[in-house]
mmCIF file of C-alpha atoms in Angstrom:
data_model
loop_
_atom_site.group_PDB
_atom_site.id
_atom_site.type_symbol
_atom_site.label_atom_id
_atom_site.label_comp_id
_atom_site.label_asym_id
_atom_site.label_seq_id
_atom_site.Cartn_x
_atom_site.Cartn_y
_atom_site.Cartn_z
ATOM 1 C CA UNK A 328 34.011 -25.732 -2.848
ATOM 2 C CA UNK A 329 37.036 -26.984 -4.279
ATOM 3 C CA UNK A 330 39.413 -24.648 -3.022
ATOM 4 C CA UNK A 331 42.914 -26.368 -4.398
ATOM 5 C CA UNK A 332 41.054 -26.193 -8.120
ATOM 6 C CA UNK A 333 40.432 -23.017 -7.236
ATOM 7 C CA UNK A 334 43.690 -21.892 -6.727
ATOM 8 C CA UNK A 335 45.198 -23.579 -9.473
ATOM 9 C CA UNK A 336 42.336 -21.588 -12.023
ATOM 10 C CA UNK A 337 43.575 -18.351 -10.361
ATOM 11 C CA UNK A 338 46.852 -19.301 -10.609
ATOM 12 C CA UNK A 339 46.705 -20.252 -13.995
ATOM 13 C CA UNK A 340 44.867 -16.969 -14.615
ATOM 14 C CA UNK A 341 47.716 -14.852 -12.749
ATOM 15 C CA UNK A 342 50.444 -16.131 -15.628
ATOM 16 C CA UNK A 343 47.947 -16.003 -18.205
ATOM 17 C CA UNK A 344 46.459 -12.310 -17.966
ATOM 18 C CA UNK A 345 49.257 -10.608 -15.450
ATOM 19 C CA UNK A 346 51.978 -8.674 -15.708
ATOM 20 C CA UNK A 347 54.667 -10.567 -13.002
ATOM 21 C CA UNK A 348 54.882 -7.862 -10.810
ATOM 22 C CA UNK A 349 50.934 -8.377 -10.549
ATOM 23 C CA UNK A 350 50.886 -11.916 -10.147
ATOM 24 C CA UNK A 351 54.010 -11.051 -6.883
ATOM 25 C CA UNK A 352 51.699 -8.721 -5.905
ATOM 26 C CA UNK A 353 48.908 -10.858 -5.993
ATOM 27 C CA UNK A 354 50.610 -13.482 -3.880
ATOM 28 C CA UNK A 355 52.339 -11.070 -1.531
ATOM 29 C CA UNK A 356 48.459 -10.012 -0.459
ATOM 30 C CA UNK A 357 47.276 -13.882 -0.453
ATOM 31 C CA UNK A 358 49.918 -14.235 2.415
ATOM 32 C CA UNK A 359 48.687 -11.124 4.106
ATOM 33 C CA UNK A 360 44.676 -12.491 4.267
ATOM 34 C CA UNK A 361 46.106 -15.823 5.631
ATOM 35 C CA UNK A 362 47.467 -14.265 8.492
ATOM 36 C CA UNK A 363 45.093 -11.863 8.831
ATOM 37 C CA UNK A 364 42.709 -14.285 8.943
ATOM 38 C CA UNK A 365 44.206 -16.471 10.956
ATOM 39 C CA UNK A 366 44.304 -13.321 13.649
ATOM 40 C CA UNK A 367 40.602 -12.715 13.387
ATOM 41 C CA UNK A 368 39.143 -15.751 13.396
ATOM 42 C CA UNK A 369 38.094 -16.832 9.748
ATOM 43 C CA UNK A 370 39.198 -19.410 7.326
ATOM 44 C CA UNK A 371 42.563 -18.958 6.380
ATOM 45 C CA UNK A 372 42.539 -20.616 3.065
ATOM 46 C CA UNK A 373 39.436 -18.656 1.819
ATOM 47 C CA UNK A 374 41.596 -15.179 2.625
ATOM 48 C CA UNK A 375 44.370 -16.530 0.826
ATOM 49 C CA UNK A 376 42.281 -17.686 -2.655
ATOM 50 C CA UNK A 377 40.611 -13.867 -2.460
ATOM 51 C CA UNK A 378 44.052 -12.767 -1.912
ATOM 52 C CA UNK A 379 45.637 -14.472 -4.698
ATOM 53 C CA UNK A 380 42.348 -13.494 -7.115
ATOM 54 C CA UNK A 381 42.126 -10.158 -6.593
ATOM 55 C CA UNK A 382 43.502 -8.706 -9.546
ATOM 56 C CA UNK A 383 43.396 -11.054 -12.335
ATOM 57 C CA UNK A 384 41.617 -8.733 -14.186
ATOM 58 C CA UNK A 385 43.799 -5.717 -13.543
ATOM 59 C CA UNK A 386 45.845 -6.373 -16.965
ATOM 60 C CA UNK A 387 43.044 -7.404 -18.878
ATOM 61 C CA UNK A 388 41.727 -4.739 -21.344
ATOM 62 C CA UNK A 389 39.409 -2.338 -19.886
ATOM 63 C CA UNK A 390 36.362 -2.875 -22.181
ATOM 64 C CA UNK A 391 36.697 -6.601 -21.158
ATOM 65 C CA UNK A 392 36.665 -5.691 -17.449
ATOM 66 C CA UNK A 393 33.568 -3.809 -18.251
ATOM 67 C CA UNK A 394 31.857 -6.289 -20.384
ATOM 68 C CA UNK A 395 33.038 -9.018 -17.797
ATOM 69 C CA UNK A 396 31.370 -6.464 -14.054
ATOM 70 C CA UNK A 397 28.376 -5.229 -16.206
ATOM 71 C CA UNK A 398 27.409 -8.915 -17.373
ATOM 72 C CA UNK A 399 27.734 -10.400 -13.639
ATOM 73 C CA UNK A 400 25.999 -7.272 -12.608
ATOM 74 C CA UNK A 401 22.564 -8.538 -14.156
ATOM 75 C CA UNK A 402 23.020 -11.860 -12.724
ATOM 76 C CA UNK A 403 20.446 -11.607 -9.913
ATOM 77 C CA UNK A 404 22.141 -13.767 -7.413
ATOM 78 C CA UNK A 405 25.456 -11.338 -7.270
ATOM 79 C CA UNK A 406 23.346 -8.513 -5.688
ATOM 80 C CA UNK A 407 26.811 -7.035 -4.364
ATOM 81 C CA UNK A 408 28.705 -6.942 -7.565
ATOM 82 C CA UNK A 409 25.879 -4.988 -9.104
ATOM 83 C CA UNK A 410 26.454 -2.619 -5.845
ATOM 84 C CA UNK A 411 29.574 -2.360 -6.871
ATOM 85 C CA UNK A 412 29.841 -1.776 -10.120
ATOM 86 C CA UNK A 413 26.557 0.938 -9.525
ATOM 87 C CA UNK A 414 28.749 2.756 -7.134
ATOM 88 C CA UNK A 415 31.503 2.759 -9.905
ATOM 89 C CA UNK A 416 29.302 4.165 -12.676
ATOM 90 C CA UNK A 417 28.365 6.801 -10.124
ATOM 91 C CA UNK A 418 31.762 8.284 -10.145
ATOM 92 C CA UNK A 419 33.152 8.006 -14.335
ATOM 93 C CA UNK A 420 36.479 9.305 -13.686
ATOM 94 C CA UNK A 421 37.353 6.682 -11.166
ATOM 95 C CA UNK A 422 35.445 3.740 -12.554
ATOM 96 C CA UNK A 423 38.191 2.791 -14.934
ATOM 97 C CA UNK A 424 40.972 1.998 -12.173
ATOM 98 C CA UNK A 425 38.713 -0.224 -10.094
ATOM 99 C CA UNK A 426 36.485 -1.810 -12.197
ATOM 100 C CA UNK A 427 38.919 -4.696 -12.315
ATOM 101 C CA UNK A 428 37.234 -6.187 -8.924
ATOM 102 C CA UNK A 429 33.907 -7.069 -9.820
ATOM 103 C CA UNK A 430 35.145 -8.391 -13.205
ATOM 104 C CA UNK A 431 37.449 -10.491 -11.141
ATOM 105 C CA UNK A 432 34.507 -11.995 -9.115
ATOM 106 C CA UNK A 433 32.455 -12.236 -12.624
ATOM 107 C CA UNK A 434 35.261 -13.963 -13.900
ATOM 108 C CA UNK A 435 35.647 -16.592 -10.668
ATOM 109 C CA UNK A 436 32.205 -16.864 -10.741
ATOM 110 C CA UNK A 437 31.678 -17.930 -14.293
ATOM 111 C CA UNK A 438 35.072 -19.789 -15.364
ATOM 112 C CA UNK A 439 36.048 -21.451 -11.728
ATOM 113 C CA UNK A 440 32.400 -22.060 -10.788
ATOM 114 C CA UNK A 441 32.996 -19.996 -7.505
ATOM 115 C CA UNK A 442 29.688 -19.306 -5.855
ATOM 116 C CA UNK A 443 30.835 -18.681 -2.191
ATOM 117 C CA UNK A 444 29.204 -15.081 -1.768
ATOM 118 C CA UNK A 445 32.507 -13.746 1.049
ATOM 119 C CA UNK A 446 35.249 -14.796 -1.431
ATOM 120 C CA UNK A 447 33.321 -13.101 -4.251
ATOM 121 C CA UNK A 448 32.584 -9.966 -2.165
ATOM 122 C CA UNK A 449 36.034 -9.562 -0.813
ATOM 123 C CA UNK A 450 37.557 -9.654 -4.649
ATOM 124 C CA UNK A 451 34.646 -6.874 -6.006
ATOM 125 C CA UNK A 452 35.415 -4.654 -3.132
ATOM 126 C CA UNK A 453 39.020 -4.955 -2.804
ATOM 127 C CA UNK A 454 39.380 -1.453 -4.555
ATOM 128 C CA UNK A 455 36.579 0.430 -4.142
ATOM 129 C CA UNK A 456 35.458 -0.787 -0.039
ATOM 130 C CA UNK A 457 32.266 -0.080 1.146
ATOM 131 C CA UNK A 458 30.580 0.583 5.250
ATOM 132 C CA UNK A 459 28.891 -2.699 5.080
ATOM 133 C CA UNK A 460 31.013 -5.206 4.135
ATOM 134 C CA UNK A 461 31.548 -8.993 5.474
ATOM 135 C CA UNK A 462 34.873 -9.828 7.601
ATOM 136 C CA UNK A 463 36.376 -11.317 4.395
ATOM 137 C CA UNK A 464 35.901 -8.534 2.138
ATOM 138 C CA UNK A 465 37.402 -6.424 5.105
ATOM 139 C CA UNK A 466 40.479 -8.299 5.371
ATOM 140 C CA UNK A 467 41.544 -8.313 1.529
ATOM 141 C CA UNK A 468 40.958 -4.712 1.450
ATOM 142 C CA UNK A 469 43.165 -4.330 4.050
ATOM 143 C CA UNK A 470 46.156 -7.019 2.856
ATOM 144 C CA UNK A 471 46.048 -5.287 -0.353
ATOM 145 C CA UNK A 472 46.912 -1.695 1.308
ATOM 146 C CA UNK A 473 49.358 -3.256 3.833
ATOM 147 C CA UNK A 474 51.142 -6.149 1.642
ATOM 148 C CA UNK A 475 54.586 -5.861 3.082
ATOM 149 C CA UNK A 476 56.011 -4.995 -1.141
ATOM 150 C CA UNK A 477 54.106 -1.464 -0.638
ATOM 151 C CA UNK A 478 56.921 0.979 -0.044
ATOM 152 C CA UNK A 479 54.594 3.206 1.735
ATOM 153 C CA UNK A 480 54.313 1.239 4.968
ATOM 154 C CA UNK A 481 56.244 2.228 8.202
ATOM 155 C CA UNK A 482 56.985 -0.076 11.602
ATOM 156 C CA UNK A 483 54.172 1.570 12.547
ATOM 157 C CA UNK A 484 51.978 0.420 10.057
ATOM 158 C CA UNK A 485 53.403 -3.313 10.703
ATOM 159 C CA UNK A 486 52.722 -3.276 14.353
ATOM 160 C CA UNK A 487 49.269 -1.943 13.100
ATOM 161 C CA UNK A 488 48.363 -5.162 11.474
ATOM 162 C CA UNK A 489 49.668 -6.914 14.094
ATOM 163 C CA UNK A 490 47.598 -5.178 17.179
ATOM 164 C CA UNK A 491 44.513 -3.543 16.400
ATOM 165 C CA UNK A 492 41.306 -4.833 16.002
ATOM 166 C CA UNK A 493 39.207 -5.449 12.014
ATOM 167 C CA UNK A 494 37.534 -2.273 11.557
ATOM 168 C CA UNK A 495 40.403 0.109 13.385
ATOM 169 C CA UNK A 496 42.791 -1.533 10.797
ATOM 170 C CA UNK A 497 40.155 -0.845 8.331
ATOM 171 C CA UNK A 498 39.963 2.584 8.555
ATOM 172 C CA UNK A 499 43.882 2.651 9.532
ATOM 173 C CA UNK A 500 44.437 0.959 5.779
ATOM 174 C CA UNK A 501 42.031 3.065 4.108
ATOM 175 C CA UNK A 502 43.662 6.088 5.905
ATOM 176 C CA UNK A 503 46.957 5.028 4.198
ATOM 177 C CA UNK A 504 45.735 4.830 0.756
ATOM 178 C CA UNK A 505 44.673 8.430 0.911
ATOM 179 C CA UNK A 506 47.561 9.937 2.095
ATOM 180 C CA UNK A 507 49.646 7.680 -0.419
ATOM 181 C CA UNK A 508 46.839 9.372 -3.673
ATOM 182 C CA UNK A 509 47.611 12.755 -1.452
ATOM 183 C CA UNK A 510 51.418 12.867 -1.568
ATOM 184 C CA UNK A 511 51.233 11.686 -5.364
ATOM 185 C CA UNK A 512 48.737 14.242 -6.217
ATOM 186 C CA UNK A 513 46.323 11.923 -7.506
ATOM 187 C CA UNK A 514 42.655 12.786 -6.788
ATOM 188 C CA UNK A 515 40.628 10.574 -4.428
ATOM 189 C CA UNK A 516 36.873 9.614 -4.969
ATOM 190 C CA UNK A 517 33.896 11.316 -2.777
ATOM 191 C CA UNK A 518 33.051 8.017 -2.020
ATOM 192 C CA UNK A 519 36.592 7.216 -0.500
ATOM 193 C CA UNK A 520 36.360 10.614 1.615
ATOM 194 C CA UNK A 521 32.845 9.671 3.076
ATOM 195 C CA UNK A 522 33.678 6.199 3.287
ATOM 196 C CA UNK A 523 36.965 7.291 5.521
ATOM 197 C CA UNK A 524 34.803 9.844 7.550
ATOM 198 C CA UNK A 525 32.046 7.405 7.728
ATOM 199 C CA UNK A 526 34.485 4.299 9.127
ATOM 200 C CA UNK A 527 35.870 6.934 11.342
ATOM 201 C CA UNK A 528 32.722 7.926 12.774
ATOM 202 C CA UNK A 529 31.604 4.763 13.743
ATOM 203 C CA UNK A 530 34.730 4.087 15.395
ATOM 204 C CA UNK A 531 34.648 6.916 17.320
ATOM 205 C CA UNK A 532 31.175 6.048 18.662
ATOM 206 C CA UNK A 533 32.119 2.356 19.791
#
């Protein structure tokens, strides 16, 4: 994998399709999987390109984002997009807002050529998480919750990222998106709560 072409297709993509406080954003969480990476052991530049890709699609029109998840959905090597976009369908009046991940992996996948199954997981779950997921996919989840531009996050939730271990920061980001849909009365997805309780579970048995 050329990872510098990559980067410059996602790049490219961020000015192309993104509004700029989506392509900071984007950037701000690319840092954030470096160093989480970094922390825990896995390739640093592979948590920055999932970082950086996450949400080209975000700004792109939401029949194209549909078009773009259902398409790589039927593809039968991207068995985890078709999860995801599955789990999406499941739930109609959520599917809209997070759609944009696995039409961000379709869109890797077919324009860059990106085949490397962690970097294309991490960007179709960034939104939507799941129990089984690989280390990659956990750490852009959590970047994206915890990108120090979120206005949200507390010295506590710095010293978070800083100290505990992958899945405890897991369920510590997830934990902070729900409170932030709580105190901005927006509704949260079943499969957010039993995701949450589900983490939390299994934490609580280790």
């Amino acid at each position: 994998m050329d990872i510098a072409r990559t980067e410059a297709f996602v790049e490219e993509a961020l000015g192309r399709w993104c509004k700029p406080s989506r392509a900071e954003h984007s950037r701000s969480v690319a840092a954030m999987a470096e160093r989480l990476c970094g922390r825990f052991g896995l390739d640093p530049e592979l948590g920055r390109l999932a970082g950086l890709a996450h949400d080209i699609a975000k700004d792109k029109p939401l029949a194209e984002q549909w078009t773009e998840a259902r398409a790589a959905a039927a593809t039968p090597d991207l068995g985890f997009i078709a999860a995801a976009v599955a789990r999406m369908e499941a739930e109609p009046a959520f599917a809209d807002k997070i759609i944009h991940g696995p039409a961000a992996a379709a869109i890797l996948c077919r324009d860059a050529g990106l085949l490397d199954a962690d970097i294309l997981e991490a960007v179709a779950y960034h939104s939507s998480a799941a129990v089984e997921m690989r280390p990659l996919a956990k750490v852009v989840f959590i970047a994206d919750k915890i990108e120090p531009r979120r206005p949200y996050l507390t010295e506590a939730d710095r010293a978070a990222a800083a100290t505990l271990g992958l899945d405890e920061l897991l369920v510590h980001a997830l934990g902070l998106s729900i409170s932030w849909l709580r105190r901005n009365d927006r509704a949260i997805a079943q499969s957010t709560i039993d995701l949450y309780n589900a983490l939390t579970k299994r934490e609580a048995a280790k």
